[in-house]
Amino acid sequence: MATPCLKPSFYRRPAQEVAPNLIGCILVKQNSPNDFLWGVVVETEAYSQEEEGCHGFHRRSSSNETLFGEPGKLYVYRSYGIHHCVNIVTDQTDWASGVLLRAVAIPDLGERVASGPGLLSKMFSLDLNYDGISVTGGNDVWIASRPSELEFPKLVNTTRIGITLGKELLLRWYLKNSRSISRRAKGDRTPALLKSWSPSELTYTF
DNA sequence: TCAATGATTAGC
DNA sequence: CTAATCATTGAT
């Protein structure tokens, strides 16, 4: 199961290229010397300053500075006053872009415990203290590459959720047949809850 | 000082 | 679908 930590070069590409490639990768958090929390990334969204849905679209400021910074670092911000959202900065410095982590499947903890950006940040204890922290090694949070059974994940590409500007752009991806995404696309018949889960029709159980 | 606004969530 | 929630932001 152990796979290598994704290197900075992985993130030095446009967000819309990184986002689908993060699906199936493993988010790892070391909470104490022998306490590791891990889960499969099953849902992401891409943002970049060329489109108006991005926090860096209008101007560079103290609140979005991290998004303009070094790729491979976390961009964490407060949402609706009460939640946190976790992004990974992508592309190149001085160009605002990143990938929002929207849902992770955590086999050890059961059903839909990190299905949504606010729940994900809460489950992994990622708050504003983690803004600017690198996920490419040397810290208590990182992302490992895809395990072999998720080498070629089946993806669904849809519009992003919860935004008012740029809502028509197809910049959200999720693992097809995942039970742990925050919301499935219209027309996707994949069961989202265990009670309607039928093993025979699923490729992955994440 | 105050009203408006969310890259949300829970609940019907 | 709507209500609840509250830090941040920009306008009085």
Coordinates of C-alpha atoms (C1' of nucleotides) in Angstrom, one line a residue:
Chain A
M1 CA 0.0 0.0 0.0
A2 CA 2.9 2.3 0.7
T3 CA 3.5 4.6 -2.3
P4 CA 5.9 7.5 -2.6
C5 CA 5.1 11.1 -1.7
L6 CA 4.2 13.2 -4.7
K7 CA 7.0 15.5 -5.6
P8 CA 6.8 19.3 -6.4
S9 CA 7.0 18.6 -10.1
F10 CA 3.6 16.8 -9.9
Y11 CA 2.0 20.2 -9.0
R12 CA 3.9 22.3 -11.5
R13 CA 1.2 22.0 -14.1
P14 CA -2.1 23.7 -14.7
A15 CA -4.7 23.1 -12.0
Q16 CA -7.1 21.5 -14.5
E17 CA -4.4 18.9 -15.2
V18 CA -3.4 18.3 -11.6
A19 CA -7.0 17.9 -10.3
P20 CA -8.0 14.8 -12.2
N21 CA -4.6 13.3 -11.5
L22 CA -5.0 13.6 -7.8
I23 CA -8.1 11.4 -7.8
G24 CA -7.0 8.0 -6.4
C25 CA -4.0 9.4 -4.6
I26 CA -3.7 9.1 -0.8
L27 CA -4.0 12.0 1.6
V28 CA -2.0 11.2 4.7
K29 CA -1.9 13.0 8.0
Q30 CA 0.4 11.9 10.9
N31 CA -1.3 13.0 14.1
S32 CA 1.2 11.4 16.4
P33 CA 4.3 9.1 16.1
N34 CA 2.1 6.0 15.6
D35 CA -1.2 7.5 14.5
F36 CA -1.7 7.9 10.7
L37 CA -4.9 9.0 9.2
W38 CA -5.2 8.3 5.5
G39 CA -7.8 8.3 2.8
V40 CA -8.3 8.1 -1.0
V41 CA -8.9 11.4 -2.8
V42 CA -12.2 10.9 -4.6
E43 CA -13.3 14.4 -5.6
T44 CA -11.4 17.6 -6.6
E45 CA -12.0 20.9 -8.3
A46 CA -9.6 23.1 -10.3
Y47 CA -9.3 26.9 -9.9
S48 CA -7.0 29.3 -11.8
Q49 CA -6.8 33.1 -12.0
E50 CA -7.9 33.2 -15.7
E51 CA -11.5 32.4 -14.7
E52 CA -13.7 34.3 -12.3
G53 CA -14.5 31.5 -10.0
C54 CA -10.9 31.7 -8.6
H55 CA -10.0 33.6 -5.5
G56 CA -7.1 35.1 -7.4
F57 CA -9.2 36.4 -10.3
H58 CA -9.5 40.0 -9.2
R59 CA -6.3 40.8 -7.3
R60 CA -3.5 39.5 -5.2
S61 CA -4.2 40.2 -1.5
S62 CA -3.1 39.0 1.9
S63 CA -6.0 36.6 2.0
N64 CA -5.2 34.8 -1.3
E65 CA -1.4 35.3 -1.2
T66 CA -0.7 31.6 -0.7
L67 CA -2.6 30.8 -3.9
F68 CA -0.1 32.9 -5.8
G69 CA 2.8 31.2 -4.1
E70 CA 4.8 28.0 -4.5
P71 CA 3.1 24.9 -6.0
G72 CA 2.8 22.0 -3.6
K73 CA 1.8 24.0 -0.7
L74 CA -1.6 24.1 1.0
Y75 CA -3.9 27.0 0.6
V76 CA -6.4 26.9 3.5
Y77 CA -9.1 29.5 3.9
R78 CA -12.2 29.9 6.0
S79 CA -15.5 29.3 4.3
Y80 CA -18.9 30.6 5.4
G81 CA -17.3 31.7 8.7
I82 CA -17.4 28.2 10.1
H83 CA -15.7 25.7 7.9
H84 CA -12.2 25.4 6.3
C85 CA -11.4 24.5 2.7
V86 CA -8.2 22.8 1.7
N87 CA -6.5 23.5 -1.6
I88 CA -3.1 22.5 -3.0
V89 CA -1.3 25.2 -4.9
T90 CA -0.4 24.3 -8.5
D91 CA 1.3 25.6 -11.7
Q92 CA 3.9 28.3 -11.0
T93 CA 4.6 31.1 -8.5
D94 CA 2.9 34.4 -9.2
W95 CA 0.1 32.6 -11.0
A96 CA -2.9 31.9 -8.7
S97 CA -4.1 28.4 -9.2
G98 CA -4.9 25.4 -7.1
V99 CA -6.9 22.2 -6.6
L100 CA -9.7 22.1 -4.0
L101 CA -9.9 18.8 -2.1
R102 CA -13.6 18.1 -1.8
A103 CA -13.9 14.5 -0.6
V104 CA -11.7 11.7 0.7
A105 CA -12.7 8.1 1.3
I106 CA -11.4 6.8 4.7
P107 CA -11.9 3.0 4.8
D108 CA -10.8 2.8 8.4
L109 CA -13.6 5.2 9.6
G110 CA -16.6 4.2 7.6
E111 CA -19.2 6.0 5.5
R112 CA -18.9 9.5 4.2
V113 CA -16.9 11.0 7.0
A114 CA -14.9 13.4 4.8
S115 CA -17.4 14.0 2.0
G116 CA -17.3 17.7 1.4
P117 CA -14.5 20.3 1.8
G118 CA -15.6 21.4 5.3
L119 CA -15.9 17.9 6.6
L120 CA -12.6 16.8 5.0
S121 CA -10.7 19.7 6.6
K122 CA -12.3 18.9 10.0
M123 CA -11.5 15.2 9.8
F124 CA -7.9 15.8 8.9
S125 CA -7.6 18.7 11.4
L126 CA -6.4 21.1 8.7
D127 CA -7.1 24.7 9.7
L128 CA -5.5 28.1 9.0
N129 CA -2.4 26.9 10.8
Y130 CA -1.7 24.7 7.8
D131 CA -2.0 27.5 5.2
G132 CA 1.3 27.7 3.3
I133 CA 2.5 24.2 4.6
S134 CA 4.1 22.0 1.9
V135 CA 2.6 18.6 1.2
T136 CA 5.7 17.4 -0.7
G137 CA 7.5 16.0 2.3
G138 CA 9.0 16.9 5.6
N139 CA 5.7 17.8 7.3
D140 CA 2.9 15.9 9.1
V141 CA 0.6 16.0 6.0
W142 CA 1.4 14.8 2.5
I143 CA 0.0 13.1 -0.5
A144 CA 1.1 9.7 -1.7
S145 CA 0.8 8.5 -5.3
R146 CA -1.9 6.1 -6.5
P147 CA -1.8 2.5 -5.3
S148 CA -1.8 0.0 -8.2
E149 CA -5.4 -0.8 -7.9
L150 CA -6.3 2.8 -8.5
E151 CA -3.7 3.4 -11.3
F152 CA -6.4 4.1 -13.9
P153 CA -9.4 5.5 -12.0
K154 CA -12.7 6.0 -13.9
L155 CA -13.4 9.7 -13.7
V156 CA -16.6 11.8 -14.0
N157 CA -16.1 15.4 -15.1
T158 CA -18.7 17.9 -14.1
T159 CA -19.3 21.6 -13.2
R160 CA -18.0 22.9 -9.8
I161 CA -20.2 23.1 -6.7
G162 CA -21.3 26.1 -4.6
I163 CA -20.0 28.9 -6.8
T164 CA -21.8 31.7 -8.6
L165 CA -19.1 32.7 -11.1
G166 CA -17.6 30.3 -13.6
K167 CA -20.3 27.7 -12.8
E168 CA -20.5 26.5 -16.4
L169 CA -16.9 25.3 -16.5
L170 CA -16.2 21.6 -16.3
L171 CA -13.5 21.7 -13.6
R172 CA -14.7 19.2 -11.1
W173 CA -13.7 15.5 -11.1
Y174 CA -14.7 12.6 -9.0
L175 CA -14.1 8.8 -8.9
K176 CA -16.9 7.1 -10.7
N177 CA -18.8 4.7 -8.5
S178 CA -17.3 6.2 -5.3
R179 CA -19.6 6.1 -2.3
S180 CA -17.7 8.9 -0.7
I181 CA -18.2 11.9 -3.0
S182 CA -20.1 15.0 -1.7
R183 CA -22.6 15.0 -4.5
R184 CA -23.0 13.1 -7.7
A185 CA -23.6 14.6 -11.1
K186 CA -27.1 14.7 -12.5
G187 CA -27.7 11.5 -14.4
D188 CA -25.1 9.6 -12.6
R189 CA -26.9 6.6 -11.2
T190 CA -24.1 5.6 -8.8
P191 CA -25.4 4.9 -5.4
A192 CA -24.0 7.4 -2.9
L193 CA -25.0 5.6 0.3
L194 CA -24.1 2.1 1.6
K195 CA -27.7 1.1 2.1
S196 CA -28.2 1.1 -1.7
W197 CA -24.8 -0.3 -2.5
S198 CA -24.6 -3.3 -4.7
P199 CA -21.1 -4.8 -4.8
S200 CA -21.5 -6.3 -8.3
E201 CA -21.9 -3.0 -10.0
L202 CA -19.0 -1.3 -8.4
T203 CA -15.4 -1.1 -9.6
Y204 CA -14.1 0.5 -6.5
T205 CA -15.5 0.6 -3.0
F206 CA -13.9 3.9 -2.0
Chain B
dT1 C1' -20.8 50.2 13.3
dC2 C1' -23.5 47.5 10.1
dA3 C1' -25.2 44.9 6.3
dA4 C1' -24.0 41.6 2.7
dT5 C1' -21.7 37.6 1.3
dG6 C1' -20.1 33.1 0.7
dA7 C1' -15.3 27.3 -3.2
dT8 C1' -20.9 24.8 3.2
dT9 C1' -23.7 21.7 5.7
dA10 C1' -27.7 19.5 7.8
dG11 C1' -32.3 18.6 7.4
dC12 C1' -36.9 18.3 5.4
Chain C
dC1 C1' -35.2 22.6 -1.8
dT2 C1' -34.3 25.9 2.4
dA3 C1' -32.5 27.4 7.0
dA4 C1' -28.6 27.9 10.1
dT5 C1' -24.2 29.6 10.8
dC6 C1' -20.3 33.5 11.5
dA7 C1' -15.7 35.4 10.0
dT8 C1' -14.4 38.6 6.6
dT9 C1' -15.2 42.4 3.7
dG10 C1' -16.7 46.7 2.1
dA11 C1' -19.9 50.4 2.6
dT12 C1' -22.0 53.9 6.0

